[in-house]
Amino acid sequence: MELFLVNKMKQPKNVLISYVSSFDDEKKKEIFGYSGIMISKHWVITHGSLINPLMKKNTEIENLLTNLKPGEFFKIPDKLQKEMKFRILWETSKNDNDEVEMEENKGSVMIVWKCPLLKETFDSLFASWKFNKLMDRRDGLLLMPVFLMINLGSEFYHDCSIILAREALNRFVQQDLAYPVRGSIAEIESTPFGNPVFIDSIARGVISNIVGYQNCVALSDANSVPGCEGGPVYVIDDRKQRRICGMVIAPLSWCRGEWVDYTLIANLKVCLSRGVPQQQFCQLLKNRRCLDDVNLRSDNCQLADLLDRCVVPVQCGSSWGTGILIEKKSGTILTCSHVVREAPVSDIKVMLNRDENKKKKPTTTTTKKKNKKEHVSPTRAELVYRTPDNKPYDVAVLRVNPEEMDPSLGSIYIQGTFVSRGDVVATAGFPFFSSSLPTISKGNVSRSLPCMLQTTCCVQSGTSGGPIVCWPSGEMLGMIVCNAISSSNSELYPRLNMAIPASVLKAPLEQYLQTNDAKVLEALASQDAVVHQTWDLHLIPRSKM
C-alpha cells in the first residue's frame, strides 16, 4: 500500500461533527455536535468528548476507553464503528454572491488513542476538577486524554487504517505546529453548541498558562462554550500570521465549586509526540526552525516574563492569594488584607522559588519520590501592616528575607497616574496552581474611579493581591481585590472585578520604603465615606471579599 495516497491539505480546517440519534419513539431525537480539525482529505482529528453521549448508552465504548493503554494507537472494532458514524460539515470558499457554501461528508470514528501525558496530568493536577455538567467527574477524567480520528468514507482506508492514520498525523505535525507561548495572542476557531449557524466562529484571548507534564495543557482566556471541544487553537505572531498550536478539550470546568472561565487546550506539539512514532517526531523537530522562540516571542510574551519576575503565591492558613514584589532589596511584598486574615495565628508563607518539577513527566516511582524531595519550601513572611477586615482598601504589606529570593525575581514599577476607561490591561495571579507560573488574562478597564478600577480580565479566587498592569509595557496600574458575586452567593462573575488604583498605593508605599516606618501605611485604611460606599458597591450587588 502506498502512503502517498494520503492527500495533504494546504491548511487544516475547523469542521462541525454532528450526530442524530433516534429512539424507539420516532418523534424523539437527540442531536449533538462538536468541533474537529480536518488534517487531510480523508481524516479528521477531534477530542474524546465527542463520544460522551454515545458512551453513556453503550457500555462497550466505556470499557474500550477504560482498558485502552496510554499511548496505544487502537483501531475501533467494526461493530462499534457502525455506532460512531457522524456528519462532517465545513465551509468552503464564498460564491459570487458572497454567500458561504458548505460541504458535507460522512465519516466514522476509526482510530482512538489516549495521550499518556494528558492522562498523567488529569489524574493528578486536575483530579478534583469537574468538566462539563453533562459529564460526571469519572467520565471527565476518562475522556480528557482521548483523541479520535474520523475517516471520511473510504473502504480503502478501512483495511490499513492505523498505517494511514499515522501518515496523516505525521503530515499534520510537519505543517508548522506552534508551541503555545504564555502571553501570546490565542485564537479559537470552532462551532459553538455544535450549531452550523455558528460554524467557524472565532474567539480571541491570550495563552494564560501552560501546565502539566511536559507542558501538555494550555489555559486561555479566549471564550469557548460546549460544542467547541475538538476545535483548533492558533497563536498569532507580530506579523498577524497564525499557526495552529492546540485543540480545545474543555470549554467549561469547575474547580473547588467555582466556575472556571478559562478554556483548557491540548498542546498538540507535545501531545502528538505520543501519537506518532517517537523517532520520526524527534527528527521533525530537529530539522525544523524553532519558530516558538523566534516569531512568537513577541512583546506580549515579554510581558509574561515580566509578570513572572514580580508575582508570587502567598498562603496563610486555609487562605491563599497573590503577592507583588514591590522592592527586592528589602523583600517588600504587597497583597490583600483578606489573603492574610488568619495571621498571626497562622504563618504567612511566600513561594520565592520557581518549581519546574511538575512540568516533567515522572517515569518511575523512584523518580516521583526524588522530585518530591527536591521541591523548595516556601519562605515565612513577616506581616508589616494590614488594613482592618472588610474595610477599604484591603491591603497588606509583607517582608521576607531578600537572600531567600530566586535570582530571577525583580521589583515591579508602580505607575501613579490616572487610568483611562478602555485602556488595555493584563492581570496575573495564582487561582489554581500555586507552584507554577502565574496565570495571565488580558482585558480592558471598564470603569475608572479615583478609588476603584474595574476590568474585564478573567479573575478567579486566588488572584486577589495580583497586579493590574498596562498591556504590554507592564507598569502596575492597580492591585486586584475581588470580583462580583450575586447577592445569593450562587453566581460568581470572573470578568467583572475590582482593584485598588496604583495612585492610591504609590505614595504610602514609597514613604514606607524610604522611612521603614510602618505607621505611614495606615494611610491605606481609608476613612472617606465615598470610598466606603463605593467599595460596599452600594450593597447591590455584593462583592466577594
XYZ file of C-alpha atoms in Angstrom:
545
model
C 0.000 0.000 0.000
C 1.457 3.392 -0.991
C 1.413 6.021 1.750
C 1.452 8.861 -0.799
C -2.229 8.153 -1.360
C -2.912 10.154 1.843
C -3.856 13.526 0.402
C -2.271 16.548 2.035
C -4.252 19.738 2.596
C -2.947 23.274 2.271
C -4.103 24.131 5.784
C -6.025 22.230 8.492
C -9.670 23.286 8.719
C -12.190 23.539 11.506
C -15.176 21.251 10.894
C -18.520 20.565 12.536
C -19.090 16.972 13.611
C -22.781 16.260 14.174
C -24.777 13.221 15.214
C -28.515 12.478 15.233
C -29.708 9.670 17.482
C -33.188 8.157 17.035
C -35.017 6.499 19.911
C -37.848 3.962 19.845
C -40.170 6.903 19.660
C -39.506 8.179 16.140
C -40.584 11.688 17.102
C -37.895 11.878 19.763
C -34.404 12.601 18.515
C -31.166 13.664 20.166
C -28.908 15.997 18.214
C -25.429 16.979 19.346
C -22.390 18.438 17.633
C -18.737 19.145 18.335
C -15.787 20.649 16.518
C -12.832 18.959 14.855
C -9.767 19.552 12.703
C -9.628 18.251 9.147
C -5.953 17.373 8.714
C -6.219 15.705 5.296
C -8.787 14.889 2.657
C -9.756 11.682 4.431
C -9.007 12.336 8.115
C -10.448 14.499 10.893
C -8.918 14.603 14.348
C -11.056 15.552 17.354
C -11.351 15.139 21.106
C -12.839 12.244 23.048
C -15.700 14.454 24.305
C -17.413 13.669 21.002
C -18.401 10.179 22.113
C -19.509 11.065 25.643
C -23.245 10.851 24.707
C -22.643 7.506 22.994
C -20.586 6.168 25.877
C -23.496 6.685 28.249
C -25.674 4.429 26.078
C -23.156 1.734 25.237
C -21.027 0.197 27.972
C -18.761 -1.398 25.337
C -17.449 2.055 24.395
C -16.767 2.895 28.041
C -14.999 -0.439 28.553
C -12.870 0.163 25.464
C -11.711 3.563 26.744
C -11.179 2.290 30.279
C -8.967 -0.567 29.103
C -7.166 1.432 26.427
C -3.458 1.511 27.145
C -1.987 5.063 27.184
C -0.020 5.687 24.011
C -1.672 2.829 22.125
C -2.894 3.586 18.596
C -6.071 1.480 18.554
C -8.459 0.643 15.708
C -12.134 0.718 16.722
C -13.831 -2.676 16.217
C -16.178 -2.781 13.216
C -19.204 -3.336 15.440
C -18.577 -0.098 17.359
C -17.646 1.857 14.233
C -21.182 1.382 12.985
C -22.470 3.179 16.089
C -19.974 6.020 15.790
C -20.920 7.484 12.412
C -21.135 11.263 12.011
C -21.863 14.043 9.529
C -18.861 16.260 8.835
C -19.598 19.801 7.613
C -17.214 22.604 6.728
C -17.240 25.940 4.967
C -15.770 26.264 1.501
C -14.969 29.460 -0.409
C -17.648 32.087 -0.928
C -19.512 32.251 -4.234
C -20.049 35.270 -6.491
C -22.928 36.478 -4.300
C -20.647 36.475 -1.248
C -22.609 33.581 0.218
C -20.767 30.917 2.168
C -21.024 27.451 0.690
C -20.990 24.320 2.831
C -19.559 20.925 2.020
C -20.607 17.734 3.750
C -19.351 14.191 4.054
C -19.978 11.150 6.227
C -17.396 9.617 8.491
C -16.913 7.140 11.297
C -14.542 7.070 14.243
C -11.855 4.614 13.201
C -8.834 5.296 15.440
C -8.596 6.154 19.137
C -5.593 6.767 21.347
C -5.021 8.007 24.875
C -2.236 10.554 25.384
C -0.116 9.411 28.368
C 0.929 12.970 29.221
C -2.671 14.183 29.390
C -3.672 11.144 31.430
C -0.921 11.756 33.994
C -1.831 15.441 34.164
C -5.584 14.996 34.591
C -5.160 12.164 37.084
C -3.030 14.409 39.290
C -3.275 18.151 38.630
C -6.971 18.123 37.618
C -8.160 15.169 39.717
C -10.626 17.285 41.721
C -11.945 19.291 38.743
C -15.271 18.731 37.014
C -15.661 19.128 33.251
C -18.953 19.908 31.533
C -22.140 19.445 33.536
C -23.096 16.569 31.207
C -20.128 14.556 32.494
C -19.544 13.218 35.964
C -16.001 13.557 37.297
C -15.105 9.970 36.389
C -16.237 10.381 32.766
C -14.343 13.646 32.505
C -11.069 12.150 33.686
C -11.604 9.173 31.361
C -12.246 11.270 28.228
C -9.878 14.230 28.708
C -6.733 12.383 27.464
C -8.520 10.774 24.484
C -8.126 11.738 20.816
C -10.213 10.337 17.969
C -9.531 10.094 14.249
C -12.516 10.046 11.916
C -12.199 8.571 8.434
C -14.283 10.245 5.739
C -15.885 7.279 3.988
C -13.243 5.239 2.224
C -13.236 1.423 2.052
C -9.545 1.502 1.114
C -8.664 3.283 4.350
C -10.597 0.724 6.371
C -8.148 -2.103 5.597
C -4.956 -0.309 6.676
C -6.369 2.468 8.834
C -3.639 2.568 11.504
C -0.831 2.974 8.964
C -2.656 5.669 7.009
C -3.870 7.477 10.117
C -0.288 7.708 11.370
C 0.827 9.015 7.988
C -1.877 11.710 8.041
C -0.847 12.627 11.565
C 2.816 12.848 10.552
C 1.925 15.222 7.722
C -0.115 17.311 10.134
C 2.848 17.548 12.507
C 5.024 18.759 9.633
C 2.722 21.725 8.981
C 4.467 24.084 11.407
C 2.715 23.195 14.647
C 3.468 26.048 17.020
C 4.168 25.976 20.727
C 1.612 27.971 22.786
C 3.919 30.515 24.408
C 2.474 32.201 27.531
C 1.238 35.702 26.781
C 0.917 35.157 23.024
C -2.357 36.017 21.287
C -4.608 32.967 21.011
C -7.478 32.403 18.583
C -10.044 29.611 18.894
C -11.924 28.575 15.757
C -14.885 26.291 16.445
C -18.620 25.666 16.211
C -20.287 26.811 19.453
C -23.072 24.486 20.636
C -22.472 22.324 17.559
C -24.846 24.540 15.602
C -23.962 25.070 11.893
C -25.120 28.696 12.149
C -22.054 29.305 14.344
C -19.536 27.312 12.312
C -16.022 28.841 12.106
C -16.751 31.289 14.931
C -13.617 32.956 16.292
C -12.761 33.936 19.869
C -9.542 35.697 20.832
C -7.607 35.954 24.057
C -4.131 35.043 25.262
C -2.307 31.903 26.293
C -2.777 32.371 30.027
C -0.735 29.500 31.392
C 0.881 26.200 30.438
C 0.784 23.342 32.939
C 1.029 19.576 33.281
C 3.662 17.019 32.360
C 5.900 18.399 29.615
C 3.526 21.410 29.425
C 0.844 19.345 27.684
C -2.085 21.609 28.735
C -2.524 25.301 27.976
C -5.110 27.629 29.517
C -6.558 30.566 27.592
C -8.947 33.351 28.500
C -10.349 33.148 24.946
C -14.035 32.352 25.378
C -15.473 28.971 24.394
C -18.695 27.075 25.094
C -19.970 23.475 24.745
C -19.544 22.291 21.186
C -16.137 23.924 20.848
C -14.394 20.730 22.001
C -12.065 19.484 19.286
C -11.727 22.890 17.616
C -8.303 24.194 16.538
C -6.457 26.829 18.560
C -3.984 29.166 16.888
C -1.312 31.564 18.103
C -0.850 34.840 16.228
C 2.581 36.418 15.863
C 3.571 40.066 15.465
C 3.147 39.765 11.687
C -0.515 38.740 12.183
C 0.246 35.258 10.923
C -1.442 32.419 12.768
C -0.194 28.898 13.360
C -2.098 26.034 14.888
C -0.896 25.128 18.374
C -3.665 23.239 20.136
C -7.119 21.734 20.400
C -9.943 22.702 22.757
C -10.534 19.890 25.251
C -12.618 21.588 27.966
C -14.547 24.839 27.408
C -16.312 24.585 30.758
C -14.862 23.367 34.048
C -15.323 23.764 37.774
C -12.618 23.940 40.443
C -13.462 23.928 44.156
C -17.088 24.531 43.209
C -16.214 27.700 41.272
C -16.858 28.055 37.556
C -13.514 28.379 35.754
C -13.714 30.876 32.914
C -10.602 29.593 31.156
C -10.517 27.228 28.189
C -8.357 24.109 28.574
C -6.323 23.300 25.470
C -4.240 20.270 24.482
C -0.758 21.386 23.425
C -0.662 19.449 20.142
C 3.061 19.847 19.601
C 3.628 17.940 22.830
C 0.611 15.613 22.815
C 1.097 14.402 19.246
C 4.610 13.282 20.125
C 2.772 10.348 21.723
C 0.572 9.758 18.678
C 3.251 9.411 16.002
C 6.380 7.252 16.089
C 8.779 8.920 18.531
C 11.828 8.676 16.261
C 10.035 10.426 13.398
C 8.672 13.138 15.671
C 12.072 13.938 17.182
C 13.633 14.080 13.719
C 10.944 16.507 12.544
C 11.659 18.842 15.439
C 15.409 18.570 14.867
C 15.157 19.502 11.188
C 12.810 22.457 11.669
C 13.394 26.031 12.723
C 12.317 26.507 16.310
C 9.800 29.238 15.497
C 8.430 29.106 19.050
C 11.290 31.254 20.321
C 11.573 33.480 17.240
C 8.350 34.753 15.696
C 6.189 34.027 18.731
C 8.434 35.688 21.316
C 6.556 38.966 20.909
C 6.085 41.927 23.255
C 3.116 40.056 24.719
C 5.379 37.170 25.751
C 7.893 39.606 27.218
C 5.088 40.945 29.409
C 4.506 37.411 30.676
C 8.212 37.185 31.541
C 7.991 40.480 33.440
C 4.987 39.305 35.462
C 6.762 36.036 36.265
C 9.533 38.048 37.925
C 7.374 40.180 40.217
C 4.346 37.991 41.118
C 4.482 35.282 43.815
C 1.992 32.947 45.583
C 1.031 33.837 49.170
C -0.571 31.416 51.639
C -1.833 31.941 55.185
C -3.660 29.057 56.856
C -6.527 27.968 54.629
C -6.335 31.145 52.508
C -4.077 31.794 49.559
C -3.651 34.557 47.048
C -1.069 36.507 45.084
C 1.665 38.897 46.106
C 3.502 41.656 44.210
C 7.203 42.249 44.789
C 7.434 45.993 45.397
C 11.118 46.216 46.334
C 13.538 43.325 46.002
C 16.399 44.649 48.127
C 14.165 44.964 51.222
C 11.975 41.966 50.413
C 8.763 44.047 50.473
C 5.645 42.355 49.074
C 2.144 43.774 48.593
C -1.018 41.657 48.800
C -4.618 41.859 50.038
C -5.513 42.019 53.707
C -8.086 39.232 53.379
C -5.405 36.877 52.000
C -3.517 37.013 55.323
C -6.583 37.324 57.560
C -5.590 34.269 59.636
C -2.266 35.814 60.714
C -0.685 35.751 63.257
C -2.430 32.518 64.312
C -1.231 31.011 61.035
C 2.142 31.662 59.430
C 2.312 33.634 56.198
C 4.238 31.718 53.541
C 5.503 33.039 50.219
C 6.914 30.921 47.398
C 10.070 32.724 46.311
C 11.407 29.955 44.070
C 10.060 28.700 40.768
C 9.322 24.976 40.951
C 9.626 23.446 37.485
C 9.486 19.786 38.560
C 5.762 19.411 37.865
C 6.336 20.114 34.184
C 8.343 16.928 33.784
C 6.759 13.555 33.484
C 7.869 11.175 36.256
C 8.827 7.859 34.751
C 9.171 5.676 37.851
C 8.088 5.576 41.454
C 11.649 6.356 42.468
C 11.660 9.482 40.297
C 8.401 10.709 41.813
C 9.824 10.452 45.327
C 13.016 12.172 44.269
C 11.126 15.072 42.690
C 9.016 15.469 45.798
C 12.117 15.904 47.946
C 13.513 18.494 45.532
C 10.514 20.801 45.924
C 11.607 24.059 47.509
C 9.810 25.024 50.710
C 8.043 28.382 50.904
C 9.586 31.260 52.855
C 7.975 32.584 56.028
C 6.956 36.244 55.710
C 6.585 38.936 58.363
C 3.327 40.881 58.447
C 4.248 44.571 58.487
C 0.732 46.001 58.159
C -2.796 45.072 57.139
C -5.975 47.140 56.926
C -8.964 46.081 59.108
C -11.208 43.306 57.777
C -13.711 44.258 55.067
C -12.582 47.879 55.048
C -11.081 49.701 52.103
C -8.511 49.427 50.846
C -7.941 45.746 51.764
C -4.136 45.999 51.715
C -1.367 44.077 53.464
C 2.391 44.656 53.356
C 4.792 41.766 53.980
C 8.536 41.416 54.407
C 10.706 38.424 53.516
C 14.416 37.765 53.642
C 15.790 39.046 50.300
C 18.564 36.438 50.403
C 15.951 33.671 50.044
C 14.610 35.050 46.781
C 15.063 33.385 43.430
C 17.610 35.455 41.432
C 15.074 35.757 38.598
C 12.631 37.773 40.754
C 12.511 41.551 40.401
C 10.526 44.590 41.549
C 7.509 45.939 39.676
C 7.249 49.554 38.547
C 4.196 51.357 40.006
C 2.558 53.928 37.764
C 0.757 56.559 39.804
C -1.168 58.345 37.055
C -4.914 58.142 36.450
C -6.068 55.231 34.293
C -8.498 55.809 31.426
C -11.562 53.746 30.665
C -10.918 51.375 27.777
C -7.175 51.007 28.424
C -5.888 47.524 27.570
C -4.585 45.785 30.680
C -3.477 42.384 31.969
C -3.707 40.587 35.295
C -1.622 37.814 36.808
C -2.170 35.547 39.787
C -2.400 32.023 41.172
C -6.040 30.923 41.022
C -5.424 27.184 40.518
C -1.762 26.175 40.567
C 0.161 27.758 43.421
C 3.570 26.323 42.499
C 3.506 27.001 38.760
C 3.987 30.280 36.950
C 1.156 32.822 37.301
C -1.967 32.661 35.134
C -2.372 35.696 32.865
C -5.501 37.315 31.467
C -5.970 40.215 29.071
C -8.875 42.678 29.193
C -9.627 46.349 29.438
C -10.525 48.934 32.065
C -14.321 49.041 32.060
C -14.570 51.874 34.587
C -12.011 54.095 36.299
C -12.723 55.902 39.564
C -10.255 57.678 41.878
C -10.731 54.882 44.448
C -11.505 51.859 42.227
C -10.617 50.271 38.901
C -12.970 47.820 37.216
C -11.678 45.492 34.498
C -12.900 42.723 32.189
C -9.878 40.469 32.816
C -10.649 36.927 33.945
C -10.150 36.900 37.726
C -10.758 33.786 39.825
C -10.292 33.035 43.540
C -6.580 33.095 44.360
C -5.840 36.086 42.129
C -6.506 38.537 44.991
C -3.391 40.649 45.553
C -2.219 40.292 41.949
C -1.341 43.286 39.797
C -3.227 45.003 37.014
C -0.619 46.160 34.523
C -0.562 48.164 31.325
C -0.512 45.971 28.198
C 2.175 45.367 27.003
C 4.610 47.673 28.864
C 3.943 46.141 32.292
C 3.643 49.207 34.559
C 1.457 48.460 37.578
C -1.899 50.276 37.408
C -3.599 48.652 40.390
C -3.990 45.635 42.683
C -6.848 43.122 42.327
C -9.130 42.786 45.341
C -12.295 40.940 44.337
C -14.819 40.109 41.645
C -18.588 40.439 41.600
C -20.835 37.743 43.043
C -24.622 37.509 43.094
C -26.482 38.508 46.252
C -27.346 34.836 46.830
C -23.645 33.858 46.582
C -24.615 31.354 43.858
C -23.072 33.059 40.810
C -19.586 34.495 40.527
C -18.612 36.711 37.598
C -14.890 36.311 36.770
C -14.865 39.106 34.177
C -16.265 41.829 36.421
C -13.629 42.613 39.023
C -12.451 45.469 41.187
C -8.965 46.741 42.004
C -7.246 49.432 44.043
C -5.702 52.091 41.763
C -1.906 52.400 41.893
C -2.380 56.131 42.508
C -3.799 55.215 45.959
C -0.964 52.814 46.794
C 2.084 54.618 45.425
C 2.700 57.424 47.947
C 2.264 55.420 51.212
C 4.415 52.571 49.869
C 7.196 54.883 48.721
C 7.157 56.670 52.069
C 7.395 53.367 53.918
C 10.311 52.199 51.784
C 12.139 55.469 52.497
C 11.470 55.613 56.253
C 10.916 51.950 57.211
C 8.104 53.272 59.437
C 5.017 51.041 59.270
C 2.786 53.805 60.664
C 2.808 55.601 57.312
C 0.934 52.622 55.854
C -2.098 53.489 57.974
C -2.980 55.965 55.217
C -4.107 52.910 53.236
C -7.057 52.434 55.623
C -9.409 54.995 54.127
C -11.866 56.884 56.347
C -13.575 58.577 53.408
C -17.338 57.898 53.298
C -17.415 57.935 49.488
C -14.640 55.344 49.333
C -16.504 53.125 51.828
C -19.739 53.443 49.881
C -18.011 52.656 46.579
C -16.312 49.526 47.910
C -19.568 48.394 49.527
C -20.951 48.549 45.969
C -23.938 50.374 47.437
C -24.853 46.932 48.858
C -26.175 45.659 45.465
C -24.665 43.510 44.055
C -22.419 42.115 46.747
C -18.712 41.600 46.315
C -16.634 38.552 47.124
C -14.066 39.907 49.568
